PDB file of C-alpha atoms in Angstrom:
ATOM      1  CA  MET P1078    -163.693 -70.788  35.916  1.00  0.00           C
ATOM      2  CA  ARG P1079    -161.148 -72.493  34.304  1.00  0.00           C
ATOM      3  CA  LEU P1080    -159.617 -70.406  31.547  1.00  0.00           C
ATOM      4  CA  LYS P1081    -156.551 -71.692  29.417  1.00  0.00           C
ATOM      5  CA  ALA P1082    -154.305 -68.078  27.812  1.00  0.00           C
ATOM      6  CA  THR P1083    -152.180 -69.324  25.480  1.00  0.00           C
ATOM      7  CA  CYS P1084    -149.863 -66.219  23.528  1.00  0.00           C
ATOM      8  CA  ASP P1085    -147.133 -67.584  20.534  1.00  0.00           C
ATOM      9  CA  ILE P1086    -145.050 -64.133  19.912  1.00  0.00           C
ATOM     10  CA  ARG P1087    -142.003 -64.227  17.250  1.00  0.00           C
ATOM     11  CA  LEU P1088    -139.111 -61.928  17.865  1.00  0.00           C
ATOM     12  CA  ARG P1089    -136.927 -61.021  14.971  1.00  0.00           C
ATOM     13  CA  ALA P1090    -132.984 -59.140  16.134  1.00  0.00           C
ATOM     14  CA  ALA P1091    -130.521 -58.020  13.875  1.00  0.00           C
ATOM     15  CA  GLU P1092    -128.032 -58.433  16.091  1.00  0.00           C
ATOM     16  CA  THR P1093    -127.933 -60.105  19.408  1.00  0.00           C
ATOM     17  CA  CYS P1094    -130.641 -58.407  22.417  1.00  0.00           C
ATOM     18  CA  PRO P1095    -130.897 -58.035  26.069  1.00  0.00           C
ATOM     19  CA  THR P1096    -134.426 -58.724  26.787  1.00  0.00           C
ATOM     20  CA  VAL P1097    -137.056 -58.284  29.672  1.00  0.00           C
ATOM     21  CA  ALA P1098    -140.423 -59.532  29.353  1.00  0.00           C
ATOM     22  CA  MET P1099    -143.740 -60.323  31.921  1.00  0.00           C
ATOM     23  CA  LEU P1100    -144.818 -63.026  30.002  1.00  0.00           C
ATOM     24  CA  ARG P1101    -146.656 -65.256  33.181  1.00  0.00           C
ATOM     25  CA  PRO P1102    -149.191 -64.575  35.829  1.00  0.00           C
ATOM     26  CA  ARG P1103    -149.098 -65.182  39.308  1.00  0.00           C
ATOM     27  CA  SER P1104    -151.235 -66.848  41.818  1.00  0.00           C
ATOM     28  CA  GLY P1105    -152.486 -64.119  44.266  1.00  0.00           C
ATOM     29  CA  ALA P1106    -155.723 -63.649  45.629  1.00  0.00           C
ATOM     30  CA  ALA P1107    -158.089 -62.999  42.647  1.00  0.00           C
ATOM     31  CA  GLN P1108    -155.936 -66.073  40.695  1.00  0.00           C
ATOM     32  CA  TRP P1109    -154.493 -69.254  41.152  1.00  0.00           C
ATOM     33  CA  VAL P1110    -152.607 -70.613  38.856  1.00  0.00           C
ATOM     34  CA  THR P1111    -153.012 -74.465  38.221  1.00  0.00           C
ATOM     35  CA  SER P1112    -150.709 -75.270  35.161  1.00  0.00           C
ATOM     36  CA  GLU P1113    -147.989 -73.476  32.470  1.00  0.00           C
ATOM     37  CA  SER P1114    -145.745 -74.369  30.067  1.00  0.00           C
ATOM     38  CA  TRP P1115    -143.609 -72.068  28.143  1.00  0.00           C
ATOM     39  CA  HIS P1116    -141.633 -72.789  25.484  1.00  0.00           C
ATOM     40  CA  PHE P1117    -138.010 -70.183  23.627  1.00  0.00           C
ATOM     41  CA  GLU P1118    -137.564 -72.023  19.874  1.00  0.00           C
ATOM     42  CA  PRO P1119    -134.551 -72.117  19.175  1.00  0.00           C
ATOM     43  CA  GLN P1120    -133.938 -71.946  23.811  1.00  0.00           C
ATOM     44  CA  VAL P1121    -132.304 -69.929  24.834  1.00  0.00           C
ATOM     45  CA  ASN P1122    -131.512 -69.341  28.830  1.00  0.00           C
ATOM     46  CA  ALA P1123    -133.727 -67.316  30.896  1.00  0.00           C
ATOM     47  CA  ALA P1124    -133.885 -65.811  34.577  1.00  0.00           C
ATOM     48  CA  GLU P1125    -136.627 -65.027  36.521  1.00  0.00           C
ATOM     49  CA  TYR P1126    -136.600 -62.356  39.391  1.00  0.00           C
ATOM     50  CA  PHE P1127    -139.733 -60.153  40.845  1.00  0.00           C
ATOM     51  CA  ASP P1128    -139.879 -56.593  39.734  1.00  0.00           C
ATOM     52  CA  ALA P1129    -140.846 -53.497  42.448  1.00  0.00           C
ATOM     53  CA  THR P1130    -144.223 -54.191  42.291  1.00  0.00           C
ATOM     54  CA  GLY P1131    -144.670 -57.654  42.151  1.00  0.00           C
ATOM     55  CA  ASN P1132    -145.143 -58.765  38.943  1.00  0.00           C
ATOM     56  CA  LEU P1133    -142.837 -62.172  37.819  1.00  0.00           C
ATOM     57  CA  CYS P1134    -140.350 -60.637  34.778  1.00  0.00           C
ATOM     58  CA  GLN P1135    -137.675 -63.021  32.318  1.00  0.00           C
ATOM     59  CA  ARG P1136    -134.649 -62.148  31.248  1.00  0.00           C
ATOM     60  CA  PHE P1137    -133.269 -63.472  28.221  1.00  0.00           C
ATOM     61  CA  VAL P1138    -131.316 -62.617  25.069  1.00  0.00           C
ATOM     62  CA  VAL P1139    -132.245 -63.034  22.321  1.00  0.00           C
ATOM     63  CA  PRO P1140    -130.253 -64.461  19.071  1.00  0.00           C
ATOM     64  CA  LYS P1141    -130.395 -62.957  16.693  1.00  0.00           C
ATOM     65  CA  GLY P1142    -132.652 -63.882  13.957  1.00  0.00           C
ATOM     66  CA  VAL P1143    -135.797 -65.427  14.798  1.00  0.00           C
ATOM     67  CA  LEU P1144    -136.740 -66.320  17.882  1.00  0.00           C
ATOM     68  CA  ARG P1145    -140.245 -68.201  19.107  1.00  0.00           C
ATOM     69  CA  ILE P1146    -141.548 -68.150  22.784  1.00  0.00           C
ATOM     70  CA  ARG P1147    -144.711 -69.695  22.813  1.00  0.00           C
ATOM     71  CA  ILE P1148    -146.949 -69.994  26.928  1.00  0.00           C
ATOM     72  CA  GLU P1149    -149.867 -71.968  27.669  1.00  0.00           C
ATOM     73  CA  THR P1150    -151.316 -70.922  31.273  1.00  0.00           C
ATOM     74  CA  VAL P1151    -154.324 -72.324  32.930  1.00  0.00           C
ATOM     75  CA  VAL P1152    -155.919 -70.122  35.685  1.00  0.00           C
ATOM     76  CA  ASP P1153    -158.519 -70.504  38.258  1.00  0.00           C
ATOM     77  CA  THR P1154    -160.089 -66.880  38.417  1.00  0.00           C
ATOM     78  CA  GLU P1155    -163.596 -65.362  38.824  1.00  0.00           C
ATOM     79  CA  PRO P1156    -166.110 -65.428  36.544  1.00  0.00           C
ATOM     80  CA  ASP P1157    -167.392 -61.900  37.793  1.00  0.00           C
ATOM     81  CA  VAL P1158    -165.640 -58.633  39.344  1.00  0.00           C
ATOM     82  CA  ALA P1159    -166.634 -57.041  42.345  1.00  0.00           C
ATOM     83  CA  VAL P1160    -168.586 -53.759  42.051  1.00  0.00           C
ATOM     84  CA  ALA P1161    -169.278 -51.263  45.487  1.00  0.00           C
ATOM     85  CA  PRO P1162    -171.755 -48.315  44.398  1.00  0.00           C
ATOM     86  CA  ASP P1163    -171.576 -47.361  47.502  1.00  0.00           C
ATOM     87  CA  ALA P1164    -168.022 -47.456  48.635  1.00  0.00           C
ATOM     88  CA  PRO P1165    -166.374 -45.053  50.017  1.00  0.00           C
ATOM     89  CA  PRO P1166    -163.075 -42.942  49.330  1.00  0.00           C
ATOM     90  CA  THR P1167    -160.415 -44.429  51.385  1.00  0.00           C
ATOM     91  CA  ALA P1168    -158.736 -41.551  53.260  1.00  0.00           C
ATOM     92  CA  ILE P1169    -154.637 -40.705  52.028  1.00  0.00           C
ATOM     93  CA  GLU P1170    -153.437 -41.589  55.797  1.00  0.00           C
ATOM     94  CA  LEU P1171    -154.911 -44.816  55.611  1.00  0.00           C
ATOM     95  CA  LEU P1172    -153.414 -46.160  52.470  1.00  0.00           C
ATOM     96  CA  PRO P1173    -151.160 -49.020  52.634  1.00  0.00           C
ATOM     97  CA  ASP P1174    -147.372 -48.202  51.791  1.00  0.00           C
ATOM     98  CA  GLY P1175    -148.052 -49.514  47.904  1.00  0.00           C
ATOM     99  CA  ALA P1176    -150.569 -47.773  46.835  1.00  0.00           C
ATOM    100  CA  LEU P1177    -148.579 -43.851  47.470  1.00  0.00           C
ATOM    101  CA  GLN P1178    -147.137 -44.385  44.287  1.00  0.00           C
ATOM    102  CA  TYR P1179    -150.161 -45.044  42.199  1.00  0.00           C
ATOM    103  CA  LEU P1180    -151.410 -41.384  43.432  1.00  0.00           C
ATOM    104  CA  LEU P1181    -148.448 -40.133  41.783  1.00  0.00           C
ATOM    105  CA  PRO P1182    -148.401 -38.440  37.697  1.00  0.00           C
ATOM    106  CA  SER P1183    -146.274 -40.589  35.469  1.00  0.00           C
ATOM    107  CA  ARG P1184    -145.539 -40.609  32.724  1.00  0.00           C
ATOM    108  CA  TYR P1185    -148.686 -41.651  30.301  1.00  0.00           C
ATOM    109  CA  CYS P1186    -150.182 -40.553  33.374  1.00  0.00           C
ATOM    110  CA  PRO P1187    -150.275 -36.477  33.854  1.00  0.00           C
ATOM    111  CA  SER P1188    -152.490 -36.135  36.374  1.00  0.00           C
ATOM    112  CA  ASP P1189    -151.733 -33.063  37.883  1.00  0.00           C
ATOM    113  CA  LYS P1190    -152.580 -31.422  34.359  1.00  0.00           C
ATOM    114  CA  MET P1191    -156.257 -33.104  34.337  1.00  0.00           C
ATOM    115  CA  MET P1192    -157.321 -32.070  37.255  1.00  0.00           C
ATOM    116  CA  GLU P1193    -160.219 -29.613  36.098  1.00  0.00           C
ATOM    117  CA  GLN P1194    -161.942 -31.822  33.760  1.00  0.00           C
ATOM    118  CA  ALA P1195    -161.546 -34.990  36.533  1.00  0.00           C
ATOM    119  CA  ARG P1196    -163.491 -32.647  38.385  1.00  0.00           C
ATOM    120  CA  GLN P1197    -166.596 -31.904  35.237  1.00  0.00           C
ATOM    121  CA  ILE P1198    -166.650 -35.350  34.750  1.00  0.00           C
ATOM    122  CA  VAL P1199    -167.698 -36.538  38.198  1.00  0.00           C
ATOM    123  CA  ALA P1200    -169.961 -33.874  39.268  1.00  0.00           C
ATOM    124  CA  GLY P1201    -172.574 -35.286  41.370  1.00  0.00           C
ATOM    125  CA  ALA P1202    -171.214 -38.473  42.068  1.00  0.00           C
ATOM    126  CA  ALA P1203    -170.640 -39.313  45.148  1.00  0.00           C
ATOM    127  CA  PRO P1204    -167.282 -39.975  46.627  1.00  0.00           C
ATOM    128  CA  GLY P1205    -165.578 -43.607  45.858  1.00  0.00           C
ATOM    129  CA  TYR P1206    -166.472 -45.950  43.790  1.00  0.00           C
ATOM    130  CA  ALA P1207    -169.091 -43.529  42.158  1.00  0.00           C
ATOM    131  CA  GLN P1208    -166.810 -41.079  41.146  1.00  0.00           C
ATOM    132  CA  VAL P1209    -164.307 -43.919  39.200  1.00  0.00           C
ATOM    133  CA  GLU P1210    -167.838 -45.682  37.568  1.00  0.00           C
ATOM    134  CA  ALA P1211    -168.787 -41.685  36.505  1.00  0.00           C
ATOM    135  CA  ILE P1212    -164.614 -42.147  35.129  1.00  0.00           C
ATOM    136  CA  ARG P1213    -164.895 -45.038  33.558  1.00  0.00           C
ATOM    137  CA  ALA P1214    -168.781 -44.920  31.661  1.00  0.00           C
ATOM    138  CA  TRP P1215    -167.491 -40.858  30.076  1.00  0.00           C
ATOM    139  CA  VAL P1216    -163.824 -42.809  28.719  1.00  0.00           C
ATOM    140  CA  HIS P1217    -166.198 -45.432  26.944  1.00  0.00           C
ATOM    141  CA  ARG P1218    -168.541 -42.918  25.057  1.00  0.00           C
ATOM    142  CA  HIS P1219    -166.280 -40.041  24.020  1.00  0.00           C
ATOM    143  CA  ILE P1220    -163.566 -41.880  23.017  1.00  0.00           C
ATOM    144  CA  GLU P1221    -163.501 -44.699  20.154  1.00  0.00           C
ATOM    145  CA  TYR P1222    -161.343 -47.756  19.837  1.00  0.00           C
ATOM    146  CA  ARG P1223    -159.375 -47.687  16.293  1.00  0.00           C
ATOM    147  CA  TYR P1224    -156.363 -48.454  15.604  1.00  0.00           C
ATOM    148  CA  GLY P1225    -153.507 -46.766  13.980  1.00  0.00           C
ATOM    149  CA  VAL P1226    -154.822 -43.435  16.430  1.00  0.00           C
ATOM    150  CA  SER P1227    -151.864 -44.054  19.071  1.00  0.00           C
ATOM    151  CA  ASN P1228    -147.542 -45.091  19.642  1.00  0.00           C
ATOM    152  CA  GLU P1229    -145.457 -45.857  22.213  1.00  0.00           C
ATOM    153  CA  GLY P1230    -145.664 -42.278  23.513  1.00  0.00           C
ATOM    154  CA  THR P1231    -148.206 -41.581  23.173  1.00  0.00           C
ATOM    155  CA  ASP P1232    -150.034 -40.554  27.256  1.00  0.00           C
ATOM    156  CA  ALA P1233    -153.211 -39.663  28.526  1.00  0.00           C
ATOM    157  CA  LEU P1234    -153.886 -36.602  26.735  1.00  0.00           C
ATOM    158  CA  ASP P1235    -152.496 -36.876  23.677  1.00  0.00           C
ATOM    159  CA  THR P1236    -155.953 -39.429  23.919  1.00  0.00           C
ATOM    160  CA  LEU P1237    -158.353 -37.258  25.153  1.00  0.00           C
ATOM    161  CA  ALA P1238    -157.453 -34.641  21.778  1.00  0.00           C
ATOM    162  CA  ALA P1239    -156.855 -36.780  19.420  1.00  0.00           C
ATOM    163  CA  GLY P1240    -160.508 -38.778  20.991  1.00  0.00           C
ATOM    164  CA  ALA P1241    -159.412 -42.536  19.591  1.00  0.00           C
ATOM    165  CA  GLY P1242    -157.369 -44.967  21.141  1.00  0.00           C
ATOM    166  CA  VAL P1243    -157.324 -48.197  22.319  1.00  0.00           C
ATOM    167  CA  CYS P1244    -157.717 -50.089  25.683  1.00  0.00           C
ATOM    168  CA  ARG P1245    -153.792 -48.253  26.692  1.00  0.00           C
ATOM    169  CA  ASP P1246    -154.222 -45.970  25.667  1.00  0.00           C
ATOM    170  CA  PHE P1247    -158.294 -46.207  27.445  1.00  0.00           C
ATOM    171  CA  SER P1248    -156.658 -47.034  30.941  1.00  0.00           C
ATOM    172  CA  HIS P1249    -154.080 -43.651  30.752  1.00  0.00           C
ATOM    173  CA  ILE P1250    -157.027 -41.646  30.833  1.00  0.00           C
ATOM    174  CA  GLY P1251    -158.727 -43.285  33.636  1.00  0.00           C
ATOM    175  CA  ILE P1252    -156.134 -43.473  35.808  1.00  0.00           C
ATOM    176  CA  SER P1253    -154.808 -39.941  34.656  1.00  0.00           C
ATOM    177  CA  PHE P1254    -158.488 -39.086  35.808  1.00  0.00           C
ATOM    178  CA  CYS P1255    -158.428 -40.819  39.004  1.00  0.00           C
ATOM    179  CA  ARG P1256    -155.109 -39.897  40.576  1.00  0.00           C
ATOM    180  CA  ALA P1257    -156.615 -36.318  39.946  1.00  0.00           C
ATOM    181  CA  LEU P1258    -158.840 -36.616  42.541  1.00  0.00           C
ATOM    182  CA  TYR P1259    -156.558 -38.499  45.197  1.00  0.00           C
ATOM    183  CA  ILE P1260    -157.476 -42.006  44.290  1.00  0.00           C
ATOM    184  CA  PRO P1261    -155.625 -44.592  43.367  1.00  0.00           C
ATOM    185  CA  ALA P1262    -155.710 -45.969  40.351  1.00  0.00           C
ATOM    186  CA  ARG P1263    -153.008 -48.486  38.569  1.00  0.00           C
ATOM    187  CA  MET P1264    -152.725 -50.824  35.338  1.00  0.00           C
ATOM    188  CA  VAL P1265    -153.146 -53.646  34.059  1.00  0.00           C
ATOM    189  CA  VAL P1266    -152.504 -56.140  31.678  1.00  0.00           C
ATOM    190  CA  GLY P1267    -153.741 -59.724  30.638  1.00  0.00           C
ATOM    191  CA  TYR P1268    -155.993 -61.897  29.332  1.00  0.00           C
ATOM    192  CA  LEU P1269    -159.796 -61.046  29.055  1.00  0.00           C
ATOM    193  CA  HIS P1270    -162.515 -63.915  28.125  1.00  0.00           C
ATOM    194  CA  ARG P1271    -164.394 -63.113  24.852  1.00  0.00           C
ATOM    195  CA  LEU P1272    -162.181 -60.371  24.452  1.00  0.00           C
ATOM    196  CA  ASP P1273    -163.053 -59.644  20.343  1.00  0.00           C
ATOM    197  CA  PRO P1274    -161.769 -59.088  19.046  1.00  0.00           C
ATOM    198  CA  MET P1275    -158.887 -60.770  21.061  1.00  0.00           C
ATOM    199  CA  ASP P1276    -155.504 -59.047  21.712  1.00  0.00           C
ATOM    200  CA  LEU P1277    -153.584 -59.005  25.024  1.00  0.00           C
ATOM    201  CA  HIS P1278    -155.860 -56.537  27.163  1.00  0.00           C
ATOM    202  CA  ALA P1279    -154.692 -53.612  29.474  1.00  0.00           C
ATOM    203  CA  TRP P1280    -157.657 -52.099  31.569  1.00  0.00           C
ATOM    204  CA  PHE P1281    -157.512 -50.252  35.578  1.00  0.00           C
ATOM    205  CA  GLU P1282    -157.473 -50.329  38.802  1.00  0.00           C
ATOM    206  CA  ALA P1283    -158.445 -48.600  41.944  1.00  0.00           C
ATOM    207  CA  PHE P1284    -158.583 -48.117  45.207  1.00  0.00           C
ATOM    208  CA  VAL P1285    -161.370 -46.908  46.991  1.00  0.00           C
ATOM    209  CA  GLY P1286    -163.147 -48.786  50.134  1.00  0.00           C
ATOM    210  CA  GLY P1287    -160.462 -50.008  51.164  1.00  0.00           C
ATOM    211  CA  ARG P1288    -159.749 -52.112  48.419  1.00  0.00           C
ATOM    212  CA  TRP P1289    -159.026 -52.413  44.730  1.00  0.00           C
ATOM    213  CA  TYR P1290    -161.632 -52.192  42.562  1.00  0.00           C
ATOM    214  CA  THR P1291    -161.548 -53.004  38.832  1.00  0.00           C
ATOM    215  CA  PHE P1292    -162.800 -50.659  35.784  1.00  0.00           C
ATOM    216  CA  ASP P1293    -162.295 -51.080  32.037  1.00  0.00           C
ATOM    217  CA  ALA P1294    -163.434 -48.386  30.207  1.00  0.00           C
ATOM    218  CA  THR P1295    -163.620 -50.333  27.180  1.00  0.00           C
ATOM    219  CA  GLN P1296    -166.717 -52.572  28.265  1.00  0.00           C
ATOM    220  CA  ASP P1297    -169.866 -51.303  28.251  1.00  0.00           C
ATOM    221  CA  ARG P1298    -170.382 -53.681  31.669  1.00  0.00           C
ATOM    222  CA  PRO P1299    -168.426 -55.085  34.355  1.00  0.00           C
ATOM    223  CA  ARG P1300    -166.731 -58.140  33.394  1.00  0.00           C
ATOM    224  CA  GLY P1301    -165.037 -61.170  34.816  1.00  0.00           C
ATOM    225  CA  GLY P1302    -162.475 -63.729  33.342  1.00  0.00           C
ATOM    226  CA  ARG P1303    -159.838 -61.747  33.640  1.00  0.00           C
ATOM    227  CA  ILE P1304    -155.782 -63.206  33.564  1.00  0.00           C
ATOM    228  CA  VAL P1305    -153.803 -60.763  35.114  1.00  0.00           C
ATOM    229  CA  ILE P1306    -150.227 -60.417  34.302  1.00  0.00           C
ATOM    230  CA  ALA P1307    -148.474 -58.045  35.829  1.00  0.00           C
ATOM    231  CA  TYR P1308    -149.956 -53.668  37.082  1.00  0.00           C
ATOM    232  CA  GLY P1309    -147.407 -50.576  36.912  1.00  0.00           C
ATOM    233  CA  ARG P1310    -148.134 -46.608  36.982  1.00  0.00           C
ATOM    234  CA  ASP P1311    -148.887 -46.944  33.711  1.00  0.00           C
ATOM    235  CA  VAL P1312    -147.535 -48.600  30.255  1.00  0.00           C
ATOM    236  CA  ALA P1313    -144.436 -47.715  30.605  1.00  0.00           C
ATOM    237  CA  ASP P1314    -144.050 -50.899  33.513  1.00  0.00           C
ATOM    238  CA  VAL P1315    -145.903 -53.036  32.225  1.00  0.00           C
ATOM    239  CA  ALA P1316    -144.897 -53.799  28.151  1.00  0.00           C
ATOM    240  CA  LEU P1317    -145.006 -57.614  27.219  1.00  0.00           C
ATOM    241  CA  VAL P1318    -141.316 -57.254  25.902  1.00  0.00           C
ATOM    242  CA  SER P1319    -138.720 -54.898  26.836  1.00  0.00           C
ATOM    243  CA  ASN P1320    -135.715 -54.959  24.606  1.00  0.00           C
ATOM    244  CA  PHE P1321    -132.748 -52.935  24.702  1.00  0.00           C
ATOM    245  CA  GLY P1322    -131.096 -52.641  21.617  1.00  0.00           C
ATOM    246  CA  GLN P1323    -133.477 -53.201  18.397  1.00  0.00           C
ATOM    247  CA  LEU P1324    -136.103 -55.945  18.394  1.00  0.00           C
ATOM    248  CA  GLU P1325    -138.868 -56.103  16.001  1.00  0.00           C
ATOM    249  CA  THR P1326    -142.906 -58.249  16.256  1.00  0.00           C
ATOM    250  CA  ASP P1327    -142.468 -60.281  13.762  1.00  0.00           C
ATOM    251  CA  SER P1328    -146.491 -61.789  15.231  1.00  0.00           C
ATOM    252  CA  LEU P1329    -148.562 -62.381  18.291  1.00  0.00           C
ATOM    253  CA  SER P1330    -151.327 -64.063  18.381  1.00  0.00           C
ATOM    254  CA  VAL P1331    -153.531 -64.633  21.624  1.00  0.00           C
ATOM    255  CA  SER P1332    -156.278 -67.372  22.749  1.00  0.00           C
ATOM    256  CA  VAL P1333    -158.838 -67.741  25.809  1.00  0.00           C
ATOM    257  CA  THR P1334    -160.021 -71.096  26.264  1.00  0.00           C
ATOM    258  CA  LEU P1335    -163.392 -71.309  28.951  1.00  0.00           C
ATOM    259  CA  LEU P1336    -162.001 -75.215  30.546  1.00  0.00           C
ATOM    260  CA  ASP P1337    -164.783 -75.051  33.456  1.00  0.00           C
ATOM    261  CA  GLU P1338    -166.848 -72.657  34.223  1.00  0.00           C
ATOM    262  CA  ALA P1339    -168.696 -74.490  37.772  1.00  0.00           C
ATOM    263  CA  LEU P1340    -165.235 -73.773  39.393  1.00  0.00           C
ATOM    264  CA  PRO P1341    -165.870 -72.706  43.481  1.00  0.00           C
ATOM    265  CA  ALA P1342    -165.380 -69.212  44.071  1.00  0.00           C
ATOM    266  CA  LEU P1343    -161.771 -68.311  45.282  1.00  0.00           C
ATOM    267  CA  PRO P1344    -161.250 -66.878  48.968  1.00  0.00           C
ATOM    268  CA  ALA P1345    -161.954 -63.625  49.532  1.00  0.00           C
TER     269      ALA P1345
END
């Protein structure tokens, strides 16, 4: 399917503010960027680089006052996500080098403190994909989606205690429980077609059966129509905007439009 995603951001700085952003999806095995445009108002000088995870990052200085950034991207992506209920776990010694970091606790995913509860949640599930799906379903049932409960310091344990949070908080719990069972798990941020209410979105992926699979605890079923912007250990790695000085977001608006549903499948 072909989707057009737009993101319009207004940033306000009291003084000039060096900034790193993740605004642009990149082409890969599961998606292909067919066209894109992005504009700064007023115009600023920007440079790009790839971070350690391969995410495409933009660095620039926000001038004093208001900076508007508008990004429009057209992407071919899959209408459905892959599911594999019988996929076994991947032995740690057989994991790709790049997956090993996603076994470790991180700032927002204290998996080393969540092992006992993780074992309880997956009791009776077959090792591998079925365990991750049991985790996703448990989070979906037990955590309420609610704004205003979490903040920039909220980790997975905080969200469990509150019993509520937003998409990033759901993902942190899922990631933490997976890592507690020695299943690599990583955070993903991007766009989801027909998300309601529409916004930038976060979900997680787990490495089982020799590949990454998508899991979204905010949804009641597997859903495709996703555009990935960035991957990371947790939200600290995938922030839309990382500012090194005082910076406020005046507004953020997102839209995802279906352009063509009947496209050939992307190559495996």
